[in-house]
Amino acid sequence: MAKILIIEDEKSIQRMVEYDLKQLEHEVESALDGLEGYKKASTTKYDVILLDLMLPHMNGMEICKKLRKEGNNAYIIMLTAVDDEYTIVQGF
């Protein structure tokens, strides 16, 4: 069982992913905007963070950079519709 944070502003996507992960018996928390997600991720230890890139108040790339700079080593999986090569490489 993993402790997972979903940072996704599209409520329907967030609910669907959260439901599926809970069915697999993972502990799941969610945030609907970047700032709320960053606060949760920086104050609670998660095994995995599912991170949208296009978020209100703080974008996903900024969240990822700040968390890594702070030493947060949770696995981060970026969920995004962005498909340009530069953004993909930057995400790595």
CSV table of N, CA, C and O in Angstrom, one decimal:
chain,number,residue,atom,x,y,z
A,1,MET,N,0.8,-1.2,0.0
A,1,MET,CA,0.0,0.0,0.0
A,1,MET,C,0.9,1.2,0.0
A,1,MET,O,1.8,1.3,0.8
A,2,ALA,N,0.6,2.2,-0.9
A,2,ALA,CA,1.3,3.4,-1.0
A,2,ALA,C,0.5,4.6,-0.5
A,2,ALA,O,-0.7,4.6,-0.6
A,3,LYS,N,1.2,5.6,0.0
A,3,LYS,CA,0.5,6.9,0.3
A,3,LYS,C,0.7,7.8,-0.9
A,3,LYS,O,1.9,8.1,-1.2
A,4,ILE,N,-0.4,8.2,-1.5
A,4,ILE,CA,-0.4,8.9,-2.7
A,4,ILE,C,-1.1,10.3,-2.6
A,4,ILE,O,-2.2,10.4,-2.1
A,5,LEU,N,-0.4,11.3,-3.2
A,5,LEU,CA,-1.1,12.6,-3.3
A,5,LEU,C,-1.4,12.9,-4.8
A,5,LEU,O,-0.5,12.8,-5.7
A,6,ILE,N,-2.6,13.3,-5.1
A,6,ILE,CA,-3.0,13.7,-6.4
A,6,ILE,C,-3.2,15.2,-6.4
A,6,ILE,O,-4.0,15.7,-5.7
A,7,ILE,N,-2.4,15.9,-7.3
A,7,ILE,CA,-2.6,17.3,-7.4
A,7,ILE,C,-3.1,17.5,-8.8
A,7,ILE,O,-2.4,17.5,-9.8
A,8,GLU,N,-4.4,17.8,-8.9
A,8,GLU,CA,-5.1,17.9,-10.2
A,8,GLU,C,-6.3,18.8,-10.0
A,8,GLU,O,-7.1,18.7,-9.1
A,9,ASP,N,-6.4,19.8,-10.9
A,9,ASP,CA,-7.5,20.8,-10.8
A,9,ASP,C,-8.8,20.4,-11.5
A,9,ASP,O,-9.8,21.0,-11.2
A,10,GLU,N,-8.7,19.4,-12.4
A,10,GLU,CA,-9.9,18.9,-13.0
A,10,GLU,C,-10.6,17.9,-12.0
A,10,GLU,O,-10.1,16.8,-11.9
A,11,LYS,N,-11.7,18.3,-11.4
A,11,LYS,CA,-12.3,17.5,-10.4
A,11,LYS,C,-12.7,16.1,-10.9
A,11,LYS,O,-12.5,15.1,-10.1
A,12,SER,N,-13.2,16.0,-12.1
A,12,SER,CA,-13.6,14.7,-12.6
A,12,SER,C,-12.4,13.7,-12.7
A,12,SER,O,-12.5,12.6,-12.4
A,13,ILE,N,-11.3,14.2,-13.2
A,13,ILE,CA,-10.1,13.4,-13.3
A,13,ILE,C,-9.6,13.0,-11.9
A,13,ILE,O,-9.3,11.9,-11.7
A,14,GLN,N,-9.6,14.0,-11.1
A,14,GLN,CA,-9.1,13.8,-9.7
A,14,GLN,C,-9.9,12.7,-9.0
A,14,GLN,O,-9.4,11.7,-8.4
A,15,ARG,N,-11.2,12.8,-9.1
A,15,ARG,CA,-12.1,11.8,-8.5
A,15,ARG,C,-11.9,10.4,-9.1
A,15,ARG,O,-11.9,9.4,-8.4
A,16,MET,N,-11.8,10.3,-10.4
A,16,MET,CA,-11.6,9.0,-11.1
A,16,MET,C,-10.3,8.3,-10.6
A,16,MET,O,-10.3,7.2,-10.3
A,17,VAL,N,-9.2,9.1,-10.7
A,17,VAL,CA,-8.0,8.5,-10.3
A,17,VAL,C,-8.0,8.1,-8.8
A,17,VAL,O,-7.5,7.0,-8.4
A,18,GLU,N,-8.5,9.0,-8.0
A,18,GLU,CA,-8.6,8.7,-6.5
A,18,GLU,C,-9.4,7.5,-6.3
A,18,GLU,O,-9.0,6.6,-5.5
A,19,TYR,N,-10.6,7.3,-6.9
A,19,TYR,CA,-11.4,6.2,-6.8
A,19,TYR,C,-10.6,4.9,-7.1
A,19,TYR,O,-10.6,3.9,-6.3
A,20,ASP,N,-10.0,4.9,-8.3
A,20,ASP,CA,-9.3,3.7,-8.7
A,20,ASP,C,-8.1,3.3,-7.8
A,20,ASP,O,-7.9,2.1,-7.5
A,21,LEU,N,-7.4,4.3,-7.3
A,21,LEU,CA,-6.3,4.0,-6.4
A,21,LEU,C,-6.8,3.5,-5.0
A,21,LEU,O,-6.2,2.6,-4.4
A,22,LYS,N,-7.9,4.0,-4.5
A,22,LYS,CA,-8.5,3.6,-3.3
A,22,LYS,C,-9.0,2.1,-3.4
A,22,LYS,O,-8.9,1.3,-2.5
A,23,GLN,N,-9.5,1.8,-4.6
A,23,GLN,CA,-9.9,0.4,-4.9
A,23,GLN,C,-8.8,-0.6,-4.8
A,23,GLN,O,-8.9,-1.7,-4.4
A,24,LEU,N,-7.6,-0.1,-5.1
A,24,LEU,CA,-6.3,-0.9,-4.9
A,24,LEU,C,-5.8,-0.8,-3.5
A,24,LEU,O,-4.6,-1.2,-3.3
A,25,GLU,N,-6.5,-0.2,-2.6
A,25,GLU,CA,-6.2,-0.1,-1.2
A,25,GLU,C,-5.0,0.8,-0.9
A,25,GLU,O,-4.3,0.7,0.1
A,26,HIS,N,-4.8,1.9,-1.7
A,26,HIS,CA,-3.8,2.9,-1.4
A,26,HIS,C,-4.4,4.0,-0.6
A,26,HIS,O,-5.6,4.2,-0.6
A,27,GLU,N,-3.6,4.6,0.2
A,27,GLU,CA,-4.0,5.8,1.0
A,27,GLU,C,-3.9,7.0,0.1
A,27,GLU,O,-2.8,7.3,-0.4
A,28,VAL,N,-5.0,7.7,-0.2
A,28,VAL,CA,-4.9,8.8,-1.2
A,28,VAL,C,-5.4,10.1,-0.6
A,28,VAL,O,-6.5,10.1,0.1
A,29,GLU,N,-4.7,11.2,-0.9
A,29,GLU,CA,-5.2,12.5,-0.6
A,29,GLU,C,-5.1,13.3,-1.9
A,29,GLU,O,-4.4,13.0,-2.8
A,30,SER,N,-5.9,14.4,-1.9
A,30,SER,CA,-6.0,15.2,-3.1
A,30,SER,C,-5.9,16.7,-2.9
A,30,SER,O,-6.2,17.1,-1.7
A,31,ALA,N,-5.5,17.4,-3.9
A,31,ALA,CA,-5.5,18.9,-3.8
A,31,ALA,C,-5.9,19.4,-5.2
A,31,ALA,O,-5.6,18.8,-6.2
A,32,LEU,N,-6.7,20.5,-5.2
A,32,LEU,CA,-7.3,21.0,-6.4
A,32,LEU,C,-6.5,22.1,-7.0
A,32,LEU,O,-6.9,22.6,-8.1
A,33,ASP,N,-5.5,22.6,-6.4
A,33,ASP,CA,-4.7,23.7,-7.0
A,33,ASP,C,-3.2,23.5,-6.6
A,33,ASP,O,-2.9,22.7,-5.6
A,34,GLY,N,-2.3,24.2,-7.3
A,34,GLY,CA,-0.9,24.0,-7.0
A,34,GLY,C,-0.4,24.4,-5.7
A,34,GLY,O,0.4,23.7,-5.0
A,35,LEU,N,-0.9,25.5,-5.1
A,35,LEU,CA,-0.5,25.9,-3.8
A,35,LEU,C,-0.9,25.0,-2.7
A,35,LEU,O,-0.1,24.6,-1.9
A,36,GLU,N,-2.1,24.5,-2.8
A,36,GLU,CA,-2.6,23.5,-1.8
A,36,GLU,C,-1.8,22.2,-1.9
A,36,GLU,O,-1.4,21.6,-0.9
A,37,GLY,N,-1.6,21.8,-3.1
A,37,GLY,CA,-0.8,20.6,-3.4
A,37,GLY,C,0.6,20.7,-2.8
A,37,GLY,O,1.2,19.8,-2.2
A,38,TYR,N,1.3,21.8,-3.1
A,38,TYR,CA,2.6,22.1,-2.7
A,38,TYR,C,2.7,22.0,-1.1
A,38,TYR,O,3.6,21.4,-0.5
A,39,LYS,N,1.7,22.7,-0.5
A,39,LYS,CA,1.7,22.7,1.0
A,39,LYS,C,1.6,21.3,1.5
A,39,LYS,O,2.3,20.9,2.5
A,40,LYS,N,0.7,20.5,1.0
A,40,LYS,CA,0.5,19.1,1.4
A,40,LYS,C,1.8,18.3,1.2
A,40,LYS,O,2.3,17.6,2.1
A,41,ALA,N,2.4,18.4,0.0
A,41,ALA,CA,3.6,17.6,-0.4
A,41,ALA,C,4.8,18.0,0.5
A,41,ALA,O,5.6,17.2,0.7
A,42,SER,N,4.8,19.3,0.9
A,42,SER,CA,6.0,19.7,1.6
A,42,SER,C,5.9,19.5,3.2
A,42,SER,O,6.9,19.6,3.9
A,43,THR,N,4.7,19.1,3.6
A,43,THR,CA,4.5,18.9,5.0
A,43,THR,C,4.2,17.4,5.4
A,43,THR,O,4.1,17.1,6.6
A,44,THR,N,3.9,16.6,4.4
A,44,THR,CA,3.5,15.2,4.6
A,44,THR,C,4.4,14.3,3.7
A,44,THR,O,4.6,14.7,2.6
A,45,LYS,N,4.8,13.2,4.2
A,45,LYS,CA,5.6,12.3,3.4
A,45,LYS,C,4.6,11.4,2.6
A,45,LYS,O,3.8,10.7,3.1
A,46,TYR,N,4.8,11.5,1.3
A,46,TYR,CA,4.1,10.6,0.3
A,46,TYR,C,5.1,9.7,-0.4
A,46,TYR,O,6.2,10.1,-0.7
A,47,ASP,N,4.6,8.6,-0.8
A,47,ASP,CA,5.4,7.7,-1.6
A,47,ASP,C,5.4,8.1,-3.1
A,47,ASP,O,6.4,8.0,-3.8
A,48,VAL,N,4.2,8.6,-3.5
A,48,VAL,CA,4.0,9.0,-4.9
A,48,VAL,C,3.2,10.2,-5.0
A,48,VAL,O,2.2,10.4,-4.2
A,49,ILE,N,3.5,11.1,-5.9
A,49,ILE,CA,2.8,12.3,-6.2
A,49,ILE,C,2.4,12.3,-7.6
A,49,ILE,O,3.2,12.3,-8.5
A,50,LEU,N,1.1,12.3,-7.9
A,50,LEU,CA,0.6,12.4,-9.3
A,50,LEU,C,0.3,13.9,-9.5
A,50,LEU,O,-0.5,14.5,-8.8
A,51,LEU,N,1.0,14.5,-10.4
A,51,LEU,CA,1.1,15.9,-10.5
A,51,LEU,C,0.7,16.4,-11.9
A,51,LEU,O,1.3,16.1,-12.9
A,52,ASP,N,-0.4,17.2,-12.0
A,52,ASP,CA,-0.7,17.9,-13.2
A,52,ASP,C,0.2,19.1,-13.4
A,52,ASP,O,0.7,19.7,-12.4
A,53,LEU,N,0.5,19.4,-14.6
A,53,LEU,CA,1.4,20.6,-14.9
A,53,LEU,C,0.7,21.9,-14.9
A,53,LEU,O,1.2,22.9,-14.4
A,54,MET,N,-0.5,21.9,-15.5
A,54,MET,CA,-1.2,23.2,-15.6
A,54,MET,C,-2.2,23.3,-14.5
A,54,MET,O,-3.3,22.8,-14.5
A,55,LEU,N,-1.8,24.0,-13.4
A,55,LEU,CA,-2.6,24.2,-12.2
A,55,LEU,C,-2.7,25.7,-11.9
A,55,LEU,O,-1.8,26.5,-12.2
A,56,PRO,N,-3.8,26.0,-11.2
A,56,PRO,CA,-3.9,27.4,-10.7
A,56,PRO,C,-3.0,27.6,-9.5
A,56,PRO,O,-2.7,26.7,-8.8
A,57,HIS,N,-2.6,28.8,-9.3
A,57,HIS,CA,-1.8,29.3,-8.2
A,57,HIS,C,-0.4,28.9,-8.1
A,57,HIS,O,0.4,29.7,-7.6
A,58,MET,N,0.0,27.8,-8.7
A,58,MET,CA,1.4,27.3,-8.8
A,58,MET,C,1.4,26.2,-9.8
A,58,MET,O,0.7,25.2,-9.6
A,59,ASN,N,2.2,26.3,-10.8
A,59,ASN,CA,2.2,25.2,-11.8
A,59,ASN,C,3.0,24.0,-11.3
A,59,ASN,O,3.8,24.0,-10.4
A,60,GLY,N,2.7,22.9,-12.0
A,60,GLY,CA,3.3,21.6,-11.6
A,60,GLY,C,4.8,21.6,-11.7
A,60,GLY,O,5.5,21.0,-10.8
A,61,MET,N,5.4,22.2,-12.7
A,61,MET,CA,6.8,22.2,-12.9
A,61,MET,C,7.5,22.9,-11.7
A,61,MET,O,8.5,22.5,-11.2
A,62,GLU,N,6.9,24.0,-11.3
A,62,GLU,CA,7.4,24.8,-10.1
A,62,GLU,C,7.3,24.0,-8.8
A,62,GLU,O,8.2,24.0,-8.0
A,63,ILE,N,6.2,23.3,-8.7
A,63,ILE,CA,6.0,22.4,-7.5
A,63,ILE,C,7.2,21.3,-7.5
A,63,ILE,O,7.8,21.1,-6.5
A,64,CYS,N,7.4,20.7,-8.6
A,64,CYS,CA,8.4,19.7,-8.7
A,64,CYS,C,9.8,20.2,-8.4
A,64,CYS,O,10.5,19.6,-7.6
A,65,LYS,N,10.1,21.3,-8.9
A,65,LYS,CA,11.4,21.9,-8.7
A,65,LYS,C,11.6,22.3,-7.2
A,65,LYS,O,12.7,22.0,-6.6
A,66,LYS,N,10.6,22.9,-6.6
A,66,LYS,CA,10.7,23.2,-5.2
A,66,LYS,C,10.8,22.0,-4.3
A,66,LYS,O,11.6,22.0,-3.4
A,67,LEU,N,10.0,21.0,-4.6
A,67,LEU,CA,10.1,19.8,-3.8
A,67,LEU,C,11.5,19.1,-3.8
A,67,LEU,O,12.0,18.7,-2.8
A,68,ARG,N,12.0,19.0,-5.1
A,68,ARG,CA,13.3,18.4,-5.2
A,68,ARG,C,14.4,19.2,-4.6
A,68,ARG,O,15.3,18.7,-3.9
A,69,LYS,N,14.3,20.5,-4.6
A,69,LYS,CA,15.3,21.4,-4.0
A,69,LYS,C,15.3,21.2,-2.5
A,69,LYS,O,16.3,21.3,-1.8
A,70,GLU,N,14.1,20.9,-1.9
A,70,GLU,CA,13.9,20.7,-0.5
A,70,GLU,C,14.3,19.3,-0.1
A,70,GLU,O,14.2,19.0,1.1
A,71,GLY,N,14.7,18.5,-1.0
A,71,GLY,CA,15.1,17.1,-0.7
A,71,GLY,C,13.9,16.1,-0.7
A,71,GLY,O,14.1,15.0,-0.2
A,72,ASN,N,12.8,16.5,-1.1
A,72,ASN,CA,11.6,15.5,-1.2
A,72,ASN,C,11.9,14.5,-2.3
A,72,ASN,O,12.1,14.9,-3.5
A,73,ASN,N,12.0,13.2,-1.9
A,73,ASN,CA,12.3,12.2,-2.9
A,73,ASN,C,11.2,11.3,-3.3
A,73,ASN,O,11.4,10.2,-3.7
A,74,ALA,N,9.9,11.8,-3.1
A,74,ALA,CA,8.8,11.0,-3.5
A,74,ALA,C,8.8,10.8,-5.0
A,74,ALA,O,9.3,11.6,-5.8
A,75,TYR,N,8.3,9.6,-5.5
A,75,TYR,CA,8.2,9.5,-6.9
A,75,TYR,C,7.1,10.5,-7.4
A,75,TYR,O,6.1,10.7,-6.8
A,76,ILE,N,7.5,11.2,-8.5
A,76,ILE,CA,6.5,12.2,-9.1
A,76,ILE,C,6.2,11.7,-10.5
A,76,ILE,O,7.1,11.5,-11.3
A,77,ILE,N,4.9,11.5,-10.7
A,77,ILE,CA,4.4,11.2,-12.0
A,77,ILE,C,3.6,12.3,-12.5
A,77,ILE,O,2.6,12.8,-11.9
A,78,MET,N,4.0,12.9,-13.7
A,78,MET,CA,3.3,14.1,-14.2
A,78,MET,C,2.2,13.7,-15.1
A,78,MET,O,2.4,12.9,-16.1
A,79,LEU,N,1.0,14.2,-14.8
A,79,LEU,CA,-0.2,13.9,-15.7
A,79,LEU,C,-0.5,15.2,-16.4
A,79,LEU,O,-0.7,16.2,-15.8
A,80,THR,N,-0.4,15.2,-17.7
A,80,THR,CA,-0.5,16.4,-18.4
A,80,THR,C,-1.0,16.2,-19.9
A,80,THR,O,-0.7,15.1,-20.4
A,81,ALA,N,-1.6,17.2,-20.4
A,81,ALA,CA,-1.9,17.2,-21.9
A,81,ALA,C,-0.8,17.9,-22.7
A,81,ALA,O,-0.9,17.9,-23.9
A,82,VAL,N,0.1,18.5,-22.0
A,82,VAL,CA,1.2,19.2,-22.7
A,82,VAL,C,2.0,18.1,-23.4
A,82,VAL,O,2.4,17.1,-22.9
A,83,ASP,N,2.3,18.4,-24.7
A,83,ASP,CA,3.0,17.4,-25.5
A,83,ASP,C,4.3,18.0,-26.2
A,83,ASP,O,4.8,17.4,-27.1
A,84,ASP,N,4.7,19.2,-25.9
A,84,ASP,CA,5.8,19.8,-26.6
A,84,ASP,C,7.1,19.2,-26.0
A,84,ASP,O,7.2,18.9,-24.8
A,85,GLU,N,8.1,18.9,-26.8
A,85,GLU,CA,9.3,18.3,-26.5
A,85,GLU,C,10.1,19.0,-25.3
A,85,GLU,O,10.6,18.3,-24.4
A,86,TYR,N,10.1,20.3,-25.4
A,86,TYR,CA,10.9,21.1,-24.4
A,86,TYR,C,10.3,20.8,-23.0
A,86,TYR,O,11.1,20.5,-22.0
A,87,THR,N,9.0,20.8,-22.8
A,87,THR,CA,8.4,20.6,-21.5
A,87,THR,C,8.6,19.2,-21.0
A,87,THR,O,8.9,18.9,-19.9
A,88,ILE,N,8.6,18.2,-22.0
A,88,ILE,CA,8.8,16.8,-21.6
A,88,ILE,C,10.2,16.6,-21.1
A,88,ILE,O,10.4,16.1,-20.0
A,89,VAL,N,11.2,17.2,-21.8
A,89,VAL,CA,12.6,17.1,-21.3
A,89,VAL,C,12.8,17.8,-20.0
A,89,VAL,O,13.5,17.3,-19.1
A,90,GLN,N,12.2,19.0,-19.9
A,90,GLN,CA,12.3,19.8,-18.6
A,90,GLN,C,11.7,19.0,-17.4
A,90,GLN,O,12.3,19.0,-16.4
A,91,GLY,N,10.7,18.2,-17.7
A,91,GLY,CA,10.1,17.4,-16.6
A,91,GLY,C,11.0,16.3,-16.1
A,91,GLY,O,11.0,16.0,-14.9
A,92,PHE,N,11.8,15.8,-17.0
A,92,PHE,CA,12.8,14.8,-16.6
A,92,PHE,C,13.9,15.4,-15.8
A,92,PHE,O,14.4,14.9,-14.8
